[in-house]
mmCIF file of C-alpha atoms in Angstrom:
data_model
loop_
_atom_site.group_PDB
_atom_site.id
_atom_site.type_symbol
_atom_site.label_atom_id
_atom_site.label_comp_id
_atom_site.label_asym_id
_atom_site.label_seq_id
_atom_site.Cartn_x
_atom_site.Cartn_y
_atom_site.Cartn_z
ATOM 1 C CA UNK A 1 -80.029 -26.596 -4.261
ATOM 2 C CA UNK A 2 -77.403 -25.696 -1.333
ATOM 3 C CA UNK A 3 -76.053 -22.825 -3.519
ATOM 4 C CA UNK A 4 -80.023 -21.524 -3.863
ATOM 5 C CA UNK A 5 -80.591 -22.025 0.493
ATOM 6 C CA UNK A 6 -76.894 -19.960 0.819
ATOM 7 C CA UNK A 7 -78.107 -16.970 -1.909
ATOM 8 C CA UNK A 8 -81.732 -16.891 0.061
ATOM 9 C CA UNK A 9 -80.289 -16.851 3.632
ATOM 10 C CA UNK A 10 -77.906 -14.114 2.310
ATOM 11 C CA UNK A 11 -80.490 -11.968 1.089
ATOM 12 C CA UNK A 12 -82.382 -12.396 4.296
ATOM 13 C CA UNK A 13 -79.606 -11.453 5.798
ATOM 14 C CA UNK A 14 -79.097 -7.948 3.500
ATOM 15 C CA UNK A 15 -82.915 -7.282 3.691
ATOM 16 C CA UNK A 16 -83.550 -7.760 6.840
ATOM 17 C CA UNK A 17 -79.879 -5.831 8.238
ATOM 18 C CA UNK A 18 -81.306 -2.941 5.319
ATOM 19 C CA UNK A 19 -84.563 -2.673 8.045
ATOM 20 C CA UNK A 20 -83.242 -2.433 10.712
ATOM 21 C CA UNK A 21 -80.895 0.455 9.439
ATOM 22 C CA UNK A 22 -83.535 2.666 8.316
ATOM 23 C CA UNK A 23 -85.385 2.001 11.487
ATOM 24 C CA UNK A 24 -82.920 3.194 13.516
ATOM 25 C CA UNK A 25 -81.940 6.117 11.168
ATOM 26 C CA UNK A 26 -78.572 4.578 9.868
ATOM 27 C CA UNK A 27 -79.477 4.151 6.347
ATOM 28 C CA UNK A 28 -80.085 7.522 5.013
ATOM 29 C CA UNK A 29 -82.718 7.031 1.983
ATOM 30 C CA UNK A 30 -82.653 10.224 -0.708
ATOM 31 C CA UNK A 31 -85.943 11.756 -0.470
ATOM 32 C CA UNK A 32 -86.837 14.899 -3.386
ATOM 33 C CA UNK A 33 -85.312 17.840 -2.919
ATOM 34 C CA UNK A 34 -87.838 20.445 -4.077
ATOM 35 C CA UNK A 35 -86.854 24.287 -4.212
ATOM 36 C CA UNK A 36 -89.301 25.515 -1.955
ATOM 37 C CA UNK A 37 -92.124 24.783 0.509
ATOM 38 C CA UNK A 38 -95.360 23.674 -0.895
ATOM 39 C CA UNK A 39 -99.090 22.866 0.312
ATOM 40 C CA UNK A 40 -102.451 22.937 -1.384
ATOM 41 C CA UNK A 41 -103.941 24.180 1.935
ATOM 42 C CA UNK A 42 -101.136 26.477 2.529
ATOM 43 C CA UNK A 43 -103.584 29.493 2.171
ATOM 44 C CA UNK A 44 -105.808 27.913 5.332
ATOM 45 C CA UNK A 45 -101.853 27.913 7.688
ATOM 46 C CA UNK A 46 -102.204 30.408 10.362
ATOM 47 C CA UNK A 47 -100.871 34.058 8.847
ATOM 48 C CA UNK A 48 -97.180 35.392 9.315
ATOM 49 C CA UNK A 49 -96.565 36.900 12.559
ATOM 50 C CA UNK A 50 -95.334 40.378 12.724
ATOM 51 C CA UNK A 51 -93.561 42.635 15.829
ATOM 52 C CA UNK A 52 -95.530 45.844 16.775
ATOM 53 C CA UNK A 53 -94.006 47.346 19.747
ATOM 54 C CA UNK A 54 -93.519 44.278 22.741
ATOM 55 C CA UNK A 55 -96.728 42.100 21.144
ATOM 56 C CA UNK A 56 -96.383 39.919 18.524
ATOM 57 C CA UNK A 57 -99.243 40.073 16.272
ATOM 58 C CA UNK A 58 -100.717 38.123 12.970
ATOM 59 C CA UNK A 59 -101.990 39.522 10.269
ATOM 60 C CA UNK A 60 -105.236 40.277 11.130
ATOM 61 C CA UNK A 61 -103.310 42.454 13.853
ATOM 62 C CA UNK A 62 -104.890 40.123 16.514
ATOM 63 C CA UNK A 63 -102.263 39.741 19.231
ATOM 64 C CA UNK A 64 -100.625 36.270 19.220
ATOM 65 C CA UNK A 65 -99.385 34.356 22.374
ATOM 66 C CA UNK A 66 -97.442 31.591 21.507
ATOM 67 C CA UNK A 67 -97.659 28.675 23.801
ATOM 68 C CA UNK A 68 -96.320 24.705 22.995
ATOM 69 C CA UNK A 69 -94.238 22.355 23.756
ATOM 70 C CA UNK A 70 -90.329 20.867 22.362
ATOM 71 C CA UNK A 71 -89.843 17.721 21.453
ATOM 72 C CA UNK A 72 -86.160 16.713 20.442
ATOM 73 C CA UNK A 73 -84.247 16.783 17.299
ATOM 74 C CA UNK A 74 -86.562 15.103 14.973
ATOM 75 C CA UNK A 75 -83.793 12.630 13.316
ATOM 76 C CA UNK A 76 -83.606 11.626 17.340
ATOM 77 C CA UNK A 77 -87.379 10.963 16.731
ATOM 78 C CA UNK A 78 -86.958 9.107 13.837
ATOM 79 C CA UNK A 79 -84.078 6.932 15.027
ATOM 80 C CA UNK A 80 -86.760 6.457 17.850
ATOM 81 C CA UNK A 81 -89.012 4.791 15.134
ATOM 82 C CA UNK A 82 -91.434 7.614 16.082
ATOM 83 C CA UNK A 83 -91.342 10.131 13.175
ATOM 84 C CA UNK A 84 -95.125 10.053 12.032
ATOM 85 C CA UNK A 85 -97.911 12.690 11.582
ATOM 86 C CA UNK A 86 -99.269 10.756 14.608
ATOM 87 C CA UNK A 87 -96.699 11.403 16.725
ATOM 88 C CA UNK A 88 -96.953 15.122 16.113
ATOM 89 C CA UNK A 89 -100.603 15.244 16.194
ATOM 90 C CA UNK A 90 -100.134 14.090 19.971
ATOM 91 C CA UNK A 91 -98.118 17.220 20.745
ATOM 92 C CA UNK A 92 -100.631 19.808 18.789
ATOM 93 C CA UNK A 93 -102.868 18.172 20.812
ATOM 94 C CA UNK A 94 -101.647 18.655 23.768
ATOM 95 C CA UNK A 95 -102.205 22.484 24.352
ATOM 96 C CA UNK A 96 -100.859 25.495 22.955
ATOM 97 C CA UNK A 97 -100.117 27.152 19.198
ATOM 98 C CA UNK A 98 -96.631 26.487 18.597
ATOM 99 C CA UNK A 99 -93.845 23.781 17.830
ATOM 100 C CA UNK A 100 -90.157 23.993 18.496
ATOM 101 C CA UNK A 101 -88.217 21.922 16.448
ATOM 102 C CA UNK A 102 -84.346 21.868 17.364
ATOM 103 C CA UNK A 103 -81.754 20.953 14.498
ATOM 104 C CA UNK A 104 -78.898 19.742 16.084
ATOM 105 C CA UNK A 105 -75.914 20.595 14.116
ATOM 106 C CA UNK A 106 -74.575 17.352 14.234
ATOM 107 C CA UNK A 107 -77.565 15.690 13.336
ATOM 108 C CA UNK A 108 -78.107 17.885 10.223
ATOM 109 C CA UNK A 109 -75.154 17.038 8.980
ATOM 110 C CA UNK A 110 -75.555 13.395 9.571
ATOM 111 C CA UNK A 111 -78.318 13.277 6.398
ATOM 112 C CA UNK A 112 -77.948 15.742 3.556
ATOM 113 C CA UNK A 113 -81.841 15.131 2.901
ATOM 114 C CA UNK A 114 -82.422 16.995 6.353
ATOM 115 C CA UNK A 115 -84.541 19.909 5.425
ATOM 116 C CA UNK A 116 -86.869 17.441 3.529
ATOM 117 C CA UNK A 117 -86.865 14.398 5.142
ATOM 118 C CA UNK A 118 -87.857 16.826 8.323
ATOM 119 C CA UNK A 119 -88.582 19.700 8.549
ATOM 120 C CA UNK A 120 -90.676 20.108 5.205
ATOM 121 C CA UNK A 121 -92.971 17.170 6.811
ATOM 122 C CA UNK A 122 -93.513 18.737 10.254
ATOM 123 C CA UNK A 123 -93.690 22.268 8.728
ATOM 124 C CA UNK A 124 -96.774 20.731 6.784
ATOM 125 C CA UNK A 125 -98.166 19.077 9.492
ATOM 126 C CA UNK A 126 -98.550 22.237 11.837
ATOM 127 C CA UNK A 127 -99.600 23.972 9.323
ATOM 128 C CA UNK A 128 -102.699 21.611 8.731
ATOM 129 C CA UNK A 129 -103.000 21.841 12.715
ATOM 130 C CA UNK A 130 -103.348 25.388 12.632
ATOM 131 C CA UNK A 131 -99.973 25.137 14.790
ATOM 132 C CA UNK A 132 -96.636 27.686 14.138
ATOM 133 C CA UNK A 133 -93.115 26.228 14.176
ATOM 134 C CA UNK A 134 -90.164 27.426 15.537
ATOM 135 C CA UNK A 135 -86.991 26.359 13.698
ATOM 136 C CA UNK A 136 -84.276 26.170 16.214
ATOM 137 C CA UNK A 137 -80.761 26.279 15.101
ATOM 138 C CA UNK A 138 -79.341 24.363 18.326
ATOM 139 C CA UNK A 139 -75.971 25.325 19.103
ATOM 140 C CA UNK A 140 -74.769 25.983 22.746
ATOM 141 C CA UNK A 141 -72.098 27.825 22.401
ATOM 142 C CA UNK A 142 -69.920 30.617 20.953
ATOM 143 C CA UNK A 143 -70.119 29.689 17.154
ATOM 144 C CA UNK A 144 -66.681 31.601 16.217
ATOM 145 C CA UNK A 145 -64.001 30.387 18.917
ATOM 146 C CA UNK A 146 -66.303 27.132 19.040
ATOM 147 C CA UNK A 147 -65.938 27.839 23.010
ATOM 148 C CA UNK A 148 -68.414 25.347 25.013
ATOM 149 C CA UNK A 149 -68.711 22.615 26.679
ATOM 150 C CA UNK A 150 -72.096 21.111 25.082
ATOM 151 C CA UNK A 151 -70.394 23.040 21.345
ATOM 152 C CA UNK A 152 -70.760 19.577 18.865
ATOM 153 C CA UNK A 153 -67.540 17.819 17.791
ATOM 154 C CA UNK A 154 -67.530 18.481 13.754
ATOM 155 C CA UNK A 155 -65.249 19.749 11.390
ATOM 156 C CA UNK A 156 -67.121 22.001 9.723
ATOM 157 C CA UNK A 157 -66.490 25.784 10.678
ATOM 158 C CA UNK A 158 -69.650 26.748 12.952
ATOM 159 C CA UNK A 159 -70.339 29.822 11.538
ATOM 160 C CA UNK A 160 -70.044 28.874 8.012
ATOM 161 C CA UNK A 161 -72.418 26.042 8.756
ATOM 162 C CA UNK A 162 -74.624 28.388 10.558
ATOM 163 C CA UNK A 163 -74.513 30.759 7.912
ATOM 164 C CA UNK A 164 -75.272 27.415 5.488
ATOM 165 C CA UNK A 165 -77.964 25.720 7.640
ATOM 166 C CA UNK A 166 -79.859 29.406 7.688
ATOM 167 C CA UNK A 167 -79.093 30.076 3.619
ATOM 168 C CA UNK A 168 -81.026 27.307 2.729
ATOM 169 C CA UNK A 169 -83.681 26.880 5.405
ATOM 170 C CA UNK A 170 -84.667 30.261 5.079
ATOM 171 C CA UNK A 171 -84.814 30.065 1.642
ATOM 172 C CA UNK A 172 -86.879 27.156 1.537
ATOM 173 C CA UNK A 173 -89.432 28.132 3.881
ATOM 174 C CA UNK A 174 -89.644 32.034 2.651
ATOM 175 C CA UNK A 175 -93.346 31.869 1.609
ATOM 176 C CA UNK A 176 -94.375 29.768 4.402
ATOM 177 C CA UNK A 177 -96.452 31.969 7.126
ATOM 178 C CA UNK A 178 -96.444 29.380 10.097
ATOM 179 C CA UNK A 179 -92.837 29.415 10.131
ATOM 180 C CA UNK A 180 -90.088 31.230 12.733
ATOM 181 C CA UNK A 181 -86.534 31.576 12.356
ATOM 182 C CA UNK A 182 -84.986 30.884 15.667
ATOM 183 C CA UNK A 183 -81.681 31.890 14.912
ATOM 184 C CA UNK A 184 -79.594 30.613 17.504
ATOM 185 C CA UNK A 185 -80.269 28.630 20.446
ATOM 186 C CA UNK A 186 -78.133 29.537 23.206
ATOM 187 C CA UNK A 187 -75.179 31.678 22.525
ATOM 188 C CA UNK A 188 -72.612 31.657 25.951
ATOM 189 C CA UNK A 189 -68.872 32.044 26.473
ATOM 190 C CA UNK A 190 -69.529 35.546 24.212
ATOM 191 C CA UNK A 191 -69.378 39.074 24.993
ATOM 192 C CA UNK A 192 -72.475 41.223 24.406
ATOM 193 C CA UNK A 193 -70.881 43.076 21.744
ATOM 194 C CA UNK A 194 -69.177 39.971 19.893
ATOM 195 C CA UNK A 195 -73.056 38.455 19.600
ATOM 196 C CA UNK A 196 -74.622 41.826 18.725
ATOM 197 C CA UNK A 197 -72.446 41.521 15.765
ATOM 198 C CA UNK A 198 -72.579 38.067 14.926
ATOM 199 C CA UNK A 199 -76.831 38.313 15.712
ATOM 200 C CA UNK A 200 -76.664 40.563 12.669
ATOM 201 C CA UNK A 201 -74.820 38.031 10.124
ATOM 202 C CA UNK A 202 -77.330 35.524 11.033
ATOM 203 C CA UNK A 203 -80.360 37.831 10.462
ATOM 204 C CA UNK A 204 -78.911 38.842 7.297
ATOM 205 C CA UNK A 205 -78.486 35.801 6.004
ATOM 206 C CA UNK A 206 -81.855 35.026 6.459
ATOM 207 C CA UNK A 207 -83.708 38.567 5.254
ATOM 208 C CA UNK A 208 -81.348 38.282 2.180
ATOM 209 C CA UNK A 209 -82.879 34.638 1.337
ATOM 210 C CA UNK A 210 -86.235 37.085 1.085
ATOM 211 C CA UNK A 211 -87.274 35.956 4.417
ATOM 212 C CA UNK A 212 -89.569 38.344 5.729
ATOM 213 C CA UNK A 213 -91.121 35.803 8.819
ATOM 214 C CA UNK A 214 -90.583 36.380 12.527
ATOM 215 C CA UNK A 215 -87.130 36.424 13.920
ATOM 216 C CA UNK A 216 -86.222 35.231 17.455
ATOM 217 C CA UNK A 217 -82.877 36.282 18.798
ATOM 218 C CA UNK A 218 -80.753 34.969 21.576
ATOM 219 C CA UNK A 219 -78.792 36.373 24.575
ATOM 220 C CA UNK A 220 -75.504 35.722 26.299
ATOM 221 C CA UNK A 221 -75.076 33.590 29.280
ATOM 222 C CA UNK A 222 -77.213 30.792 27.646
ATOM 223 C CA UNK A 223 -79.954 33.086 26.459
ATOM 224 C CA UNK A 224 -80.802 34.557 30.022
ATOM 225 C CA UNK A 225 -79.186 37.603 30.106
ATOM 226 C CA UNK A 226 -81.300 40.224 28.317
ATOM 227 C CA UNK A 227 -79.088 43.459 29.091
ATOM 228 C CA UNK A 228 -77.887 43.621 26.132
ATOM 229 C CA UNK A 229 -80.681 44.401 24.198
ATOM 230 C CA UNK A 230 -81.772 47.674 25.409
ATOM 231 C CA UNK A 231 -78.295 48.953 24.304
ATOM 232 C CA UNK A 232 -77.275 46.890 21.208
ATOM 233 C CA UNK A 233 -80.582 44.650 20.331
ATOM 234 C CA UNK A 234 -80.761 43.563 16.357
ATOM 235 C CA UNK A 235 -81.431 46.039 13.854
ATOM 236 C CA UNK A 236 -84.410 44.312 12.728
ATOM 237 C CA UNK A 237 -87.726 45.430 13.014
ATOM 238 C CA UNK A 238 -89.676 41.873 13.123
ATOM 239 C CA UNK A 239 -87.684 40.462 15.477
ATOM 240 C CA UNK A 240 -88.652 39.256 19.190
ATOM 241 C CA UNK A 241 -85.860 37.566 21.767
ATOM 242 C CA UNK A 242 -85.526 34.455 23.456
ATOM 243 C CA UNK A 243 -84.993 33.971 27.284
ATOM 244 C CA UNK A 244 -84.525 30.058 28.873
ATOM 245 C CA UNK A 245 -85.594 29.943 32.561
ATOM 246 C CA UNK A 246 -84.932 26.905 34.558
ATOM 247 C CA UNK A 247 -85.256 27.051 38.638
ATOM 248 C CA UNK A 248 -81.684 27.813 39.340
ATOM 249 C CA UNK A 249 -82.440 31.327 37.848
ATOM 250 C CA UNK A 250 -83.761 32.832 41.102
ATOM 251 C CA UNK A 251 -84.117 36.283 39.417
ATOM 252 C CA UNK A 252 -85.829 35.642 36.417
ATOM 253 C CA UNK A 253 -88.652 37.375 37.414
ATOM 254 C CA UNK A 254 -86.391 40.947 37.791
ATOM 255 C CA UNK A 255 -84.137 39.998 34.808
ATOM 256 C CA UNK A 256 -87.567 39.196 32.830
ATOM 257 C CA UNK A 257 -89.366 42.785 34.192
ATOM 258 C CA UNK A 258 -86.076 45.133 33.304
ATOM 259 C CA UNK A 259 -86.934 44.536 29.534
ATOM 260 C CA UNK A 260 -90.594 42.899 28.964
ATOM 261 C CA UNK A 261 -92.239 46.195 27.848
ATOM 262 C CA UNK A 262 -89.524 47.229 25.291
ATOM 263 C CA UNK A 263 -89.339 44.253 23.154
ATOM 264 C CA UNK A 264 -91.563 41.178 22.893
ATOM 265 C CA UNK A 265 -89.997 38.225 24.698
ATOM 266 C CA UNK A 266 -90.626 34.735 24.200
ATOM 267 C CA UNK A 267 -89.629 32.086 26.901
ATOM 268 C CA UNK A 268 -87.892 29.034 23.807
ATOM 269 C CA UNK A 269 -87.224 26.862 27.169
ATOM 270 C CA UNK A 270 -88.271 26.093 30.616
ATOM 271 C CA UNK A 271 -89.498 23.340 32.288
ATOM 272 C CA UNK A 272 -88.274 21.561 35.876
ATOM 273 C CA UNK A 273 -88.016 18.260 37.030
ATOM 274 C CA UNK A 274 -89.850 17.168 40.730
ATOM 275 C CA UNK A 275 -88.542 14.812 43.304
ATOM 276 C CA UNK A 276 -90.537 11.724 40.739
ATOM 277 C CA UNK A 277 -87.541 12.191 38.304
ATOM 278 C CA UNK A 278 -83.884 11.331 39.223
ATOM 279 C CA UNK A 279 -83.182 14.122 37.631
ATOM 280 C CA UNK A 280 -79.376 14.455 35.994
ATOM 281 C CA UNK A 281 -78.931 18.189 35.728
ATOM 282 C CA UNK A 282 -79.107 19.554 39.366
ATOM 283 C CA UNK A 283 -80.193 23.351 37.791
ATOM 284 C CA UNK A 284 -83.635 21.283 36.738
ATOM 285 C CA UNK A 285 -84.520 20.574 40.357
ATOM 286 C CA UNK A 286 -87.222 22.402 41.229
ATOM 287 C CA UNK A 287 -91.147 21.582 41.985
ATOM 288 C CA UNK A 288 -95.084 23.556 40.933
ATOM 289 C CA UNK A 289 -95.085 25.432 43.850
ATOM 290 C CA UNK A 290 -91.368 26.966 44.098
ATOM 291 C CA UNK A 291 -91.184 27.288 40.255
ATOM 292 C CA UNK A 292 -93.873 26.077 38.000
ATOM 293 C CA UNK A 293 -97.351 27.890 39.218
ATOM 294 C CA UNK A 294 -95.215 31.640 40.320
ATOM 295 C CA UNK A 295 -93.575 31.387 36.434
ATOM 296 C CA UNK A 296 -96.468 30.641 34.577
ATOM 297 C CA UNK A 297 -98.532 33.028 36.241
ATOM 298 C CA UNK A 298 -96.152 35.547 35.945
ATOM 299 C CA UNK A 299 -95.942 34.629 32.004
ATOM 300 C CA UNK A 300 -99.827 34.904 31.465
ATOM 301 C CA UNK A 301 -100.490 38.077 33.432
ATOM 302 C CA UNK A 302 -97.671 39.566 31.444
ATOM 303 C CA UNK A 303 -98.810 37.734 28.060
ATOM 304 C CA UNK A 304 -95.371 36.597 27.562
ATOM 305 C CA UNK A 305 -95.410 33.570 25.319
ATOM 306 C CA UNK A 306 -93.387 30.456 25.836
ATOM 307 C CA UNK A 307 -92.542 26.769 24.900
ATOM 308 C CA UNK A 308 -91.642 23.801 27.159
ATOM 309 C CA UNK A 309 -89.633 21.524 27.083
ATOM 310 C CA UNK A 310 -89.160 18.265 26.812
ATOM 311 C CA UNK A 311 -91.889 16.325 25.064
ATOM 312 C CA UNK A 312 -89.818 12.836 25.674
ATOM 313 C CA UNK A 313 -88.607 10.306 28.512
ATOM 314 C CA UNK A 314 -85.212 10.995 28.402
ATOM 315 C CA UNK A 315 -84.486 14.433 27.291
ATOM 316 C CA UNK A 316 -84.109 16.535 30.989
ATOM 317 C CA UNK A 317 -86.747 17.836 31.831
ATOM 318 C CA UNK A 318 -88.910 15.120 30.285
ATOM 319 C CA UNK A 319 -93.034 15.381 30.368
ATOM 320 C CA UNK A 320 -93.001 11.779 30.598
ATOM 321 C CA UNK A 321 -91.408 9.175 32.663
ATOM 322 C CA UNK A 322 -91.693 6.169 29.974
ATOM 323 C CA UNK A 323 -92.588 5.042 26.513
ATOM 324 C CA UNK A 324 -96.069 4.757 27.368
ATOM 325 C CA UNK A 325 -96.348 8.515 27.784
ATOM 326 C CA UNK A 326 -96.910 8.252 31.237
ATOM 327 C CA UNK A 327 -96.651 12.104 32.789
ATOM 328 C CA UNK A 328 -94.038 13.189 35.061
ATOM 329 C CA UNK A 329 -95.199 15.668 38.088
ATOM 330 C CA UNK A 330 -93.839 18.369 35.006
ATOM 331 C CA UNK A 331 -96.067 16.964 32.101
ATOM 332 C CA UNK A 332 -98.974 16.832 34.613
ATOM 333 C CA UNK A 333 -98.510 20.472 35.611
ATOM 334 C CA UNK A 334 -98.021 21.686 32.012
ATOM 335 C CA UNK A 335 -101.348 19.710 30.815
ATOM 336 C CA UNK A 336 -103.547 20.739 34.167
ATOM 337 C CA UNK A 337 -102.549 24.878 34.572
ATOM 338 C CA UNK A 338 -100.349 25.903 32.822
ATOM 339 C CA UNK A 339 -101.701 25.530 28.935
ATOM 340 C CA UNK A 340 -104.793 26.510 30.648
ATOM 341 C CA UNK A 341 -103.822 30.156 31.953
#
């Protein structure tokens, strides 16, 4: 009988330690891997998007202004014990047309199941929304000298893994017309004409998988600084660029006019955070009247699209200020003006 109590409090033990490690992420449980996307209602998505001139258009050649929202690295979500359709249905909700999902290099090589644990789920759920999603490869960084302060500590070669993480995703998602290929989040301690070249690899990679979806490129100095395009911008003709804007970039509205009727721009990030948040990152500081208001007017009179960042409580800036999805000063302003411009 004490040899029976011993084997049951063990497997208590294993069960119960086996929870706990898949609800914090830990235990990585195989899921299929399937070749490609698949949906019976895939035919009812929203249609591919397609460059003509600076608009961005679908294919019903009805312009298309992409506005949403972040939300982090969806393996953070799930260690978070939030990765359900619920918890995306609250950001569709929230305003907007548009998803970006960030894959953290790190974090994608953390679970080999990645692309289908994830991203096949959320890609499904837009779609069902009537929502696009941006697939943002999240480096910060130069990916050949591995230069950068925020660049992730891994072995793996970054371009290689790049040129792996793109290989497959693209691939995957090929046929799938709510889908964009972000292909690199933001490139900095690079030279206009090192990223012109290694812009190109990227987008290779991806139009040789048989990708034929919207691109969205990147710029130096952390994706702000946009002269590079007019001389050396991507030789791809469905492609649109990127540009962060947080309030320490007092010019944004000069750096933003220089180049907004050549190509079509899309703002991946911006956001600040308001004297209710004890904010870490003093470039965040800002408030609705110094930043927030003049930039999203400025975005809707120019039909500029743009997602915000971040739908969380911890992630700077965050839209909410607990777990109870209580609004910051930030989410307010996003849910009151500016998904209403």
């Amino acid at each position: 009988m004490k040899k029976l109590i011993i084997i049951f409090v063990i497997c208590v033990i294993v069960i119960g330690g086996a929870i706990m490690a898949v609800k914090s992420g830990n235990l990585i449980l195989p899921v299929e891997k399937k070749e490609s996307f698949s949906a019976e209602a895939i035919d009812k998505y929203p249609t591919a998007l397609s460059v003509a001139g600076n608009k961005i258009i679908n294919a019903d050649n009805k312009e298309i202004v992409l506005k949403g929202i972040m939300a982090p690295d969806p393996r953070k979500i799930f260690r978070d014990g939030n990765f359900t359709k619920e918890y995306y249905d609250g950001i569709f909700s929230f305003g907007g047309n548009v998803i970006r999902v960030p894959v953290h290099p790190d974090m994608y090589l953390e679970d080999e199941y990645y692309l289908w644990r994830y991203l096949d789920k959320i890609v499904g759920w837009a779609g069902e929304a009537g929502q696009y999603v941006i697939i943002d490869w999240h480096y910060i960084g130069n990916p050949v000298t591995g230069q950068g302060n925020e660049m992730p500590d891994i072995k793996k070669d970054h371009m290689e893994l790049t040129k792996q993480f793109w290989a497959q995703t693209a691939s995957y998602f090929k046929d799938t017309p709510n889908v964009i290929f972000e292909i690199y989040n933001e490139p900095s301690y690079i030279s206009a004409e090192e990223w012109k070249d290694i812009s190109a690899d990227i987008t290779n990679v991806i139009r040789s998988s048989g990708a034929k979806q919207l691109i969205i490129v990147g710029s130096p100095d952390y994706s702000y600084d946009l002269s590079w395009i007019k001389k050396s911008s991507v030789k791809d003709t469905n492609a649109a660029y990127s540009v962060h804007v947080f309030p320490n970039r007092s010019l944004w509205e000069k750096n933003l006019s220089e180049i907004k009727d050549e190509v079509p721009l899309i703002i991946t990030e911006w956001g600040y955070t308001d004297s209710d948040v004890n904010a870490k990152q003093s470039y965040l500081m800002g408030s609705r009247d110094s930043f927030g208001e003049p930039f999203a007017d400025y975005l809707a009179d120019n039909k500029i699209g743009w997602v915000a960042c971040w739908y969380d409580d911890d992630w700077e800036p965050p839209m909410f200020s607990d777990k109870k999805n209580t609004l910051t000063r930030w989410g307010e302003f996003l849910k009151e003006y500016a998904f209403k411009k």
